[in-house]
Coordinates of C-alpha atoms in Angstrom, one line a residue:
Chain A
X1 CA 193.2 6.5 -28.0
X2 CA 194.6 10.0 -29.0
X3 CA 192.8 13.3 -29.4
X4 CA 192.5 15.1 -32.6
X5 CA 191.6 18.5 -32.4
X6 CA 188.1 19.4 -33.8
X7 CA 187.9 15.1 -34.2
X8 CA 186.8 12.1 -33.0
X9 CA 188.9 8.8 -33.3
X10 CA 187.1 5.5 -32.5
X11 CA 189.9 2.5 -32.2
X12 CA 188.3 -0.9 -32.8
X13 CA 190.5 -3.9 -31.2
X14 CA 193.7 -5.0 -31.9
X15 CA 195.9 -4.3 -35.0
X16 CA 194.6 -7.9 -36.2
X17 CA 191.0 -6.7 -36.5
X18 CA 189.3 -5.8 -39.7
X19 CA 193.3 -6.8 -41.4
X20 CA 191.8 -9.2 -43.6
X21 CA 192.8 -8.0 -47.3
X22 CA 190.5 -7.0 -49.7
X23 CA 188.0 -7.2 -46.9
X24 CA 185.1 -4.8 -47.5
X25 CA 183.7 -5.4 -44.4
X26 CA 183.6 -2.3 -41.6
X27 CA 185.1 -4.2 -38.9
X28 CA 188.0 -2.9 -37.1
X29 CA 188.1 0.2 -39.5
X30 CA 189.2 3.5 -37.9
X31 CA 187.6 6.5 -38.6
X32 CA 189.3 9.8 -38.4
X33 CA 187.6 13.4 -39.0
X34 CA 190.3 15.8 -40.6
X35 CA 188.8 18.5 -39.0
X36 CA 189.2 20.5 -41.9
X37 CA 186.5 23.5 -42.0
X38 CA 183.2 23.1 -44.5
X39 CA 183.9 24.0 -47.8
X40 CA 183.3 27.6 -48.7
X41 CA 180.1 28.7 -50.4
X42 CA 180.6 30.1 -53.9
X43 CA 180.8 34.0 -54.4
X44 CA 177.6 35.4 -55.4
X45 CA 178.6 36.5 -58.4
X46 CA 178.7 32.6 -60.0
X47 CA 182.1 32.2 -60.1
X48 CA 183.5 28.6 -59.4
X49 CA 184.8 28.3 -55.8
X50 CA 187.8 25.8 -55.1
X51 CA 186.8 22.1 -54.9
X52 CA 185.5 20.7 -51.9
X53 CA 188.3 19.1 -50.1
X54 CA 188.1 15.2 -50.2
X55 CA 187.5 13.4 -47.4
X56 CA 190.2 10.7 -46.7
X57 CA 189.5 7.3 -44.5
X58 CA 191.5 5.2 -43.5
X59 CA 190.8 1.4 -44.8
X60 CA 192.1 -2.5 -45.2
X61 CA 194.9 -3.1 -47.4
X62 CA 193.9 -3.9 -50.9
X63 CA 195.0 -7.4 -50.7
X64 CA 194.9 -10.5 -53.2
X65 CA 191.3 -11.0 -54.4
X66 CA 189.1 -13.1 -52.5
X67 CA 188.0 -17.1 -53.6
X68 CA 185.7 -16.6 -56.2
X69 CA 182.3 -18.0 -54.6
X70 CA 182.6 -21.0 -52.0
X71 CA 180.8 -20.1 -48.3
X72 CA 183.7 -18.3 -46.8
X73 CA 183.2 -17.5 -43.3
X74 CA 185.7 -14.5 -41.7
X75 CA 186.2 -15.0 -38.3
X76 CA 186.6 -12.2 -35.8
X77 CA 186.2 -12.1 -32.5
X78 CA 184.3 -9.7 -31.6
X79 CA 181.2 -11.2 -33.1
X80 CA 179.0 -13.5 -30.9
X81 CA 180.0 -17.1 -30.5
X82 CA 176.5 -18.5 -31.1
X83 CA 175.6 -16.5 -34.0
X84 CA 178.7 -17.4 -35.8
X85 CA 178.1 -21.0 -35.4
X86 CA 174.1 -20.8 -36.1
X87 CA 175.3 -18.6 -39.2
X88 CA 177.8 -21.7 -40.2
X89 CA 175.7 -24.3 -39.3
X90 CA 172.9 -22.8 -42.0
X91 CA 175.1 -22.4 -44.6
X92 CA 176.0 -26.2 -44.0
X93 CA 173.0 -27.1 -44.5
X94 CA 171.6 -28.7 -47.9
X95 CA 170.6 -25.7 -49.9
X96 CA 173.0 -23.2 -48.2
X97 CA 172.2 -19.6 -47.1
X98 CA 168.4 -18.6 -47.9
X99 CA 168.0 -16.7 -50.7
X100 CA 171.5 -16.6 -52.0
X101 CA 172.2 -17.7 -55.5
X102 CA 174.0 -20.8 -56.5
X103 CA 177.8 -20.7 -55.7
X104 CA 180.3 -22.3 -57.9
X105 CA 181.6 -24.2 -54.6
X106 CA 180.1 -27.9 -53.9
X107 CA 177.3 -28.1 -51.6
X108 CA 178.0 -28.9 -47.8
X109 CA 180.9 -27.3 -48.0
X110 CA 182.1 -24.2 -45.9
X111 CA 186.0 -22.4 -45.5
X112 CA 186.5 -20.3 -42.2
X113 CA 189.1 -18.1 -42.2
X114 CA 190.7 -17.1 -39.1
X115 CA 193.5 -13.9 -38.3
X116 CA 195.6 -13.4 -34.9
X117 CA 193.8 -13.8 -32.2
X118 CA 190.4 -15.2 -34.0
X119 CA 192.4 -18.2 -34.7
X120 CA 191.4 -20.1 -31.7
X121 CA 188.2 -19.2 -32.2
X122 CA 187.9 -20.4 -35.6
X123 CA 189.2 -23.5 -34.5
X124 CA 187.0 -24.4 -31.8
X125 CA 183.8 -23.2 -34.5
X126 CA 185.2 -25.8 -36.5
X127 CA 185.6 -28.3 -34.1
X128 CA 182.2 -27.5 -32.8
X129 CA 180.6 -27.7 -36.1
X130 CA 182.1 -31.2 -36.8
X131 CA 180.8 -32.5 -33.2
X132 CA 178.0 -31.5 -33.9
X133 CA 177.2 -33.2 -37.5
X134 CA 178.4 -36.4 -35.8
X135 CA 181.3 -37.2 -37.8
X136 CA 180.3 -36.4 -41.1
X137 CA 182.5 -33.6 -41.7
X138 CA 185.7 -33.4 -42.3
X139 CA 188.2 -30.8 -41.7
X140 CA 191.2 -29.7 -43.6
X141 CA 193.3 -27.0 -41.8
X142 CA 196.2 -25.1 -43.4
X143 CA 198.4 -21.7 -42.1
X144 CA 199.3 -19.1 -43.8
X145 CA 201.2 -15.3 -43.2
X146 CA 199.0 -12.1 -44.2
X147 CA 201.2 -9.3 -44.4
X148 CA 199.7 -5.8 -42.6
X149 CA 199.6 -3.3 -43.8
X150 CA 201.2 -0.1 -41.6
X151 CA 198.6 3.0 -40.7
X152 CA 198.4 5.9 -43.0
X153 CA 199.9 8.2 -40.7
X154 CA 202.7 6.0 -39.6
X155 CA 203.7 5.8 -43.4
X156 CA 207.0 8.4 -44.9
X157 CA 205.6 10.8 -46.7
X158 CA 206.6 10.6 -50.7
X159 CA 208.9 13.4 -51.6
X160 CA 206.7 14.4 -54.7
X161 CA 203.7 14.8 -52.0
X162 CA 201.7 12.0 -53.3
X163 CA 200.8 9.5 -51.3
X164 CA 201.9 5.9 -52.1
X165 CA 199.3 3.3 -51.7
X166 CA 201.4 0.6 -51.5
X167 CA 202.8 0.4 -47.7
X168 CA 204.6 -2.4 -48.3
X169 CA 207.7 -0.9 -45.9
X170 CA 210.1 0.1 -48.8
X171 CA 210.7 3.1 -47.6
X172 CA 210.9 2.2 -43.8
X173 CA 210.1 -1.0 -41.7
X174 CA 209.4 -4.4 -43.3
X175 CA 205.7 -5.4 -43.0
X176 CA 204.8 -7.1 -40.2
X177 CA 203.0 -10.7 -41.0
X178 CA 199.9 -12.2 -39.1
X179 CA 199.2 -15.6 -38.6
X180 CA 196.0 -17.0 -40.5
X181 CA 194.7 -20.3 -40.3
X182 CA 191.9 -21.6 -43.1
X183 CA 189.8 -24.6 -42.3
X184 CA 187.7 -25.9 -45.0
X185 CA 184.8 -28.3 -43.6
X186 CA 183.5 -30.5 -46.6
X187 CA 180.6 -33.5 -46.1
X188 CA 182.6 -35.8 -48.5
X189 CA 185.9 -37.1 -47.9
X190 CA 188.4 -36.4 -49.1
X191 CA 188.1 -33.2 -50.0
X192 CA 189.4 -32.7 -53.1
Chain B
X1 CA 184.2 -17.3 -5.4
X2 CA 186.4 -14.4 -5.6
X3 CA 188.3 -16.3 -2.3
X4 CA 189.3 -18.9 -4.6
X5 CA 193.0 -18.9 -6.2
X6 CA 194.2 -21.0 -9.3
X7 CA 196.8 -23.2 -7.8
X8 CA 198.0 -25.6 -10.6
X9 CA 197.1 -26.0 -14.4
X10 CA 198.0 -29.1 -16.0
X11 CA 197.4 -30.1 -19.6
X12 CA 196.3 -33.6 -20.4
X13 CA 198.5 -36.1 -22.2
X14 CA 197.5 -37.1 -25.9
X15 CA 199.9 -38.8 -28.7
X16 CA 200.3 -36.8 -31.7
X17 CA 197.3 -37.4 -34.1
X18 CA 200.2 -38.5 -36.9
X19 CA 200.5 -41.8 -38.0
X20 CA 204.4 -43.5 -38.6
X21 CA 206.4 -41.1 -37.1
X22 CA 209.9 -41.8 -35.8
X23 CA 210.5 -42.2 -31.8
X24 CA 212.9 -39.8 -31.7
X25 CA 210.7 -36.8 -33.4
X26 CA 211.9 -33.4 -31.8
X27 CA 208.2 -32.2 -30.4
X28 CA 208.2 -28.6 -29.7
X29 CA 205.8 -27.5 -27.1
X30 CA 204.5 -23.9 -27.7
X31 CA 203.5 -22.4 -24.4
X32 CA 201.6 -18.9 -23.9
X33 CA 204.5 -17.1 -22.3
X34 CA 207.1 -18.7 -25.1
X35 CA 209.7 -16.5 -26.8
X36 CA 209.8 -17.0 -30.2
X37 CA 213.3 -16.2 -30.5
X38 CA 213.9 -19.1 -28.3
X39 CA 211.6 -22.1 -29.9
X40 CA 213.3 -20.7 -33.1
X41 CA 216.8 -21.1 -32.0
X42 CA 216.4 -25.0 -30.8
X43 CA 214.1 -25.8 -33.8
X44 CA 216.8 -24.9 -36.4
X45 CA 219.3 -25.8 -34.2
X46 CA 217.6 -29.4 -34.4
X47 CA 216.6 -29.4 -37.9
X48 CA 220.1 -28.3 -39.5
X49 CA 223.0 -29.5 -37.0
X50 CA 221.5 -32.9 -35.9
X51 CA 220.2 -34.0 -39.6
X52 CA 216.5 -34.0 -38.6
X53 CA 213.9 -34.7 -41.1
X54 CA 211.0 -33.7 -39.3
X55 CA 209.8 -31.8 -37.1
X56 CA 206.6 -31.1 -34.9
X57 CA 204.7 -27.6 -33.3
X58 CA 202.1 -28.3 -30.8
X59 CA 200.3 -25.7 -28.7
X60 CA 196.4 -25.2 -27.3
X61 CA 194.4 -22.0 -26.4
X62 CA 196.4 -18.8 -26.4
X63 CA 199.7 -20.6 -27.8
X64 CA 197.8 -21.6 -31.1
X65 CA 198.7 -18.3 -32.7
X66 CA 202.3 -18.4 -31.9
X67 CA 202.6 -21.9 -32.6
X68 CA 201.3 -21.1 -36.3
X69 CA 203.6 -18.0 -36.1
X70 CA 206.4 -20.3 -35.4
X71 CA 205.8 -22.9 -38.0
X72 CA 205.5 -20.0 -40.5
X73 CA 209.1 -18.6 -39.5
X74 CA 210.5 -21.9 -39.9
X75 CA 208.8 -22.8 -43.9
X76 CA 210.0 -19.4 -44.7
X77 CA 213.3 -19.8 -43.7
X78 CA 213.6 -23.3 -45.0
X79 CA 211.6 -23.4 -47.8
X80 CA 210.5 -26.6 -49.1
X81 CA 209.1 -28.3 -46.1
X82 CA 205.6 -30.5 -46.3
X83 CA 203.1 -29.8 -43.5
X84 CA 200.0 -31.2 -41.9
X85 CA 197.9 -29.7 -39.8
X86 CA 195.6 -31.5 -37.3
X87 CA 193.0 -29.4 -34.9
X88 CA 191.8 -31.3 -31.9
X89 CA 190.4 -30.1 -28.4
X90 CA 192.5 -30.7 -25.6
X91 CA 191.7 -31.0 -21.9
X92 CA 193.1 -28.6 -19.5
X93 CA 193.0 -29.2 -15.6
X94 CA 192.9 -26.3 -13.4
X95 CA 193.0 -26.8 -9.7
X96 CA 191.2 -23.8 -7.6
X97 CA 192.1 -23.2 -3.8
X98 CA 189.8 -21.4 -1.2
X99 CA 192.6 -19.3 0.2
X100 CA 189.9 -18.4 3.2
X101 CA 188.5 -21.6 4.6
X102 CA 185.7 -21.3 7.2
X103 CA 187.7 -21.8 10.5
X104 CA 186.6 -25.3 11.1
X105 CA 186.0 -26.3 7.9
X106 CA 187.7 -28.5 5.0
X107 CA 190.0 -27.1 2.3
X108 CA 187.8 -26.5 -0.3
X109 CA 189.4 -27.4 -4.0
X110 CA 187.6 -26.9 -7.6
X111 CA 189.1 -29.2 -10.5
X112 CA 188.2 -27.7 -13.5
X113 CA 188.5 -29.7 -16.6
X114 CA 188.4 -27.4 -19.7
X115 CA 188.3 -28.3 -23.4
X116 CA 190.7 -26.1 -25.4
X117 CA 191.7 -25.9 -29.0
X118 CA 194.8 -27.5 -29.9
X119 CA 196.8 -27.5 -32.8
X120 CA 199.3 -29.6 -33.7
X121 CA 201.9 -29.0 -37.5
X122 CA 204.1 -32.1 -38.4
X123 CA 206.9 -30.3 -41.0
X124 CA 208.9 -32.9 -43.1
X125 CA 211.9 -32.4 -45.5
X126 CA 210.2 -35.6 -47.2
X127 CA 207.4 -35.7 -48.7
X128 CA 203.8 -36.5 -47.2
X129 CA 200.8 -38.5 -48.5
X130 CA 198.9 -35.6 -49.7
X131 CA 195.5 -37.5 -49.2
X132 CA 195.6 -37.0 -45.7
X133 CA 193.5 -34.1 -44.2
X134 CA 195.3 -31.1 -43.1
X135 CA 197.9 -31.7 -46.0
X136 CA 199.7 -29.0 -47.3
X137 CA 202.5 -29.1 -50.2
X138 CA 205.6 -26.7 -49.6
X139 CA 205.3 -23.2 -51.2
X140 CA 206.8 -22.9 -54.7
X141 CA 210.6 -22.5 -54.0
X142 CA 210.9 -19.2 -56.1
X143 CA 208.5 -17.6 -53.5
X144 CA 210.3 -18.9 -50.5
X145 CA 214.0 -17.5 -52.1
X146 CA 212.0 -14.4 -52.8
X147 CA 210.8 -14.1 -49.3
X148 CA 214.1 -15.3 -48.1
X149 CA 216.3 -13.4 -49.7
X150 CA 214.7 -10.1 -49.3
X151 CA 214.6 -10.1 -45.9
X152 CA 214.7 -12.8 -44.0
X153 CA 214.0 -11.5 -40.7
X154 CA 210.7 -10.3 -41.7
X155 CA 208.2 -10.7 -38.4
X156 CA 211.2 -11.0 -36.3
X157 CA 212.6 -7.7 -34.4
X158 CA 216.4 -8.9 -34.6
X159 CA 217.6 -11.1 -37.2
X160 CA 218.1 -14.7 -35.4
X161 CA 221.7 -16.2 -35.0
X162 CA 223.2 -18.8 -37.0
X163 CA 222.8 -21.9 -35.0
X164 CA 226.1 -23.0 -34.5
X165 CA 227.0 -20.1 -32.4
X166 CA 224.4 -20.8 -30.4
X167 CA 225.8 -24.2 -29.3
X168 CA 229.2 -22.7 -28.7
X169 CA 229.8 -21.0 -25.0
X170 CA 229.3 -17.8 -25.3
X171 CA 232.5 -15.0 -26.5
X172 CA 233.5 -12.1 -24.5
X173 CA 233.6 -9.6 -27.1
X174 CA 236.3 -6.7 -26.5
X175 CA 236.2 -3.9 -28.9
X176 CA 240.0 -3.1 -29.6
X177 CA 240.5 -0.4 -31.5
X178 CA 244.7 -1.1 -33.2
X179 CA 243.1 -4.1 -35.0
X180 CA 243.1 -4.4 -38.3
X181 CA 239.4 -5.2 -38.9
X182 CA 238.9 -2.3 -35.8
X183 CA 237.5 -5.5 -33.5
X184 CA 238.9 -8.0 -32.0
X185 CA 237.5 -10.9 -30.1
X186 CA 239.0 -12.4 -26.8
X187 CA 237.6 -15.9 -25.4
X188 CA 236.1 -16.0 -22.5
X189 CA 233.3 -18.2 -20.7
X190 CA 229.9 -16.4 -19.1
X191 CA 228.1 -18.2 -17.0
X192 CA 224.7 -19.4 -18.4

């Protein structure tokens, strides 16, 4: 935690939460006031004032896009053990998630996706969710890196002023990976 | 219960979940406290000196990420290695001690036997059945040589050895400043 004058900084877990790319979730995402005073009020006589400044927030990388459809399940772990497994456990079941409409993914199929230190606790949701359909599930787990993505004010400023948004450490450190895990439980086997 | 001390932790003994292997398969066990730099060293070492086709990374609770992180380095730096991936719950015994004993009494021990998440990633130079579950071709080689030859030490803090030095005894180097390259290099033996 550091103090920002005139500003509040709330630091969610580690540097693995709320990393997921494209992620548009609010998990893990740091919010910082830039304590910049209110915009001034127009002159009376009507002419236009300066813009308002813009508000800047800090947010996940814009990574590859997501699977289209499918029940993807991002694991954190933060979240409640229970309710992630009741949560995975309905959108096993025949019919999937109430109210939702019909994904392109086969039924009675479900992909968890697990970053850092939620990887053990994907595993043992998937583990728990194929205990408890007695062996009808089948799991297919493979790894993979996720680059991060460094913090805007840990960044080299561009010499033209603009900020790049693209921290992919060209201009300083290479970009440091996480470990991912995806388990995709499917009713049939093999999955194809 | 705050009197009571763990006194030993011992992980239960389970074959590798992978059908034909060899008898001599180098198995590397991925602790909590391992260093990364170090599993890396021996696994290359092993996998380029001594001819090895395969390979395997096994690890349970907090090791799981590192383990991943591990078999990650080592497809990077490769390239073109097959993988499966098998998740599986492993028993832990922990052995708890009363370390203050009523005066007359017995020693009082707890066994606690803990399932954990295990994970366990078979690599191969040859190629796998890929109708097993947990399958998982090599990346396309033009993304591992792009990885690879940009940096290759991405993730790591220093860039890792080659192995063959690592096998040698270790050089006492002696900066000396009339030779021609402006270092020179006396032998000498450290003790390990």
């Amino acid at each position: 935690m550091w103090a920002v004058p005139g500003g509040r900084v709330s630091v969610r877990g580690g540097a693995t939460e709320g990393a997921w790319p494209g992620s548009g979730g609010g998990a893990g995402r740091a919010r910082m006031s830039s304590g910049r005073p209110a915009a001034p009020s127009p002159p009376p006589g009507g002419l236009p004032g300066p813009p308002p400044p813009r508000r800047r927030r800090r947010g996940p990388a814009p990574g590859p896009p997501l699977p289209a459809g499918g029940n993807d399940v991002f694991v954190t772990s933060r979240s409640d053990f229970r309710a992630q497994l009741r949560r995975c456990q309905r959108l096993l079941a025949p019919g999937g998630a109430p109210g939702a409409a019909p994904a392109p993914a086969p039924p009675g199929e479900l992909r968890l996706h697990g970053l850092g230190l939620a990887v053990p606790r994907t595993i043992n949701l998937a583990l728990q969710l194929q205990a408890g359909a007695g062996g009808a599930l089948r799991l297919h787990a493979s790894t993979s890196s996720v680059p991060l993505r460094a913090p805007r004010h840990r960044r080299p400023a561009a010499p033209d002023g603009h900020e790049s948004g693209d921290g992919d450490g060209e201009d300083g450190d290479p970009p440091r990976h996480n470990s991912a895990i995806h388990i995709r439980l499917c009713r049939e086997a093999p999955c194809a | 219960m705050e009197n009571f001390r763990k006194v030993r932790t011992s992980e239960e003994e389970m074959p590798l979940p992978f059908p034909d292997l060899p008898p001599d398969v180098v198995e590397m066990k991925v602790k909590e406290g391992s260093k990364i730099r170090n599993l890396m060293n021996f696994a290359m070492a092993q996998m380029e000196l001594k001819g090895r086709r395969q390979i395997v990374f096994s690890g349970c609770g907090r090791a799981v990420t590192k383990t991943i992180t591990c078999v990650e380095i080592m497809k990077r730096k490769l390239g073109g290695l097959h993988q499966v991936t098998k998740v599986r719950y492993k028993t832990v015994l922990e052995v708890w001690e009363n370390q203050d004993p009523l005066p007359n009494g017995p020693a009082q021990n707890l066994t606690v036997h803990k399932n954990v998440p295990s994970i366990c990633i078979l690599l191969s130079r040859d190629p796998l059945d890929p109708n097993q579950t947990g399958y998982q071709p090599p990346e396309p080689r033009h993304e591992a040589g792009e990885n690879t030859s940009g940096s290759s030490t991405k993730g790591l803090k220093r860039p890792l050895p080659p192995p063959c030095e690592e096998l040698l005894p270790k050089k006492l180097q002696v900066q000396v400043s009339d030779s021609p390259r402006g270092l020179g290099t006396t032998t000498g033996q450290l003790d390990h």
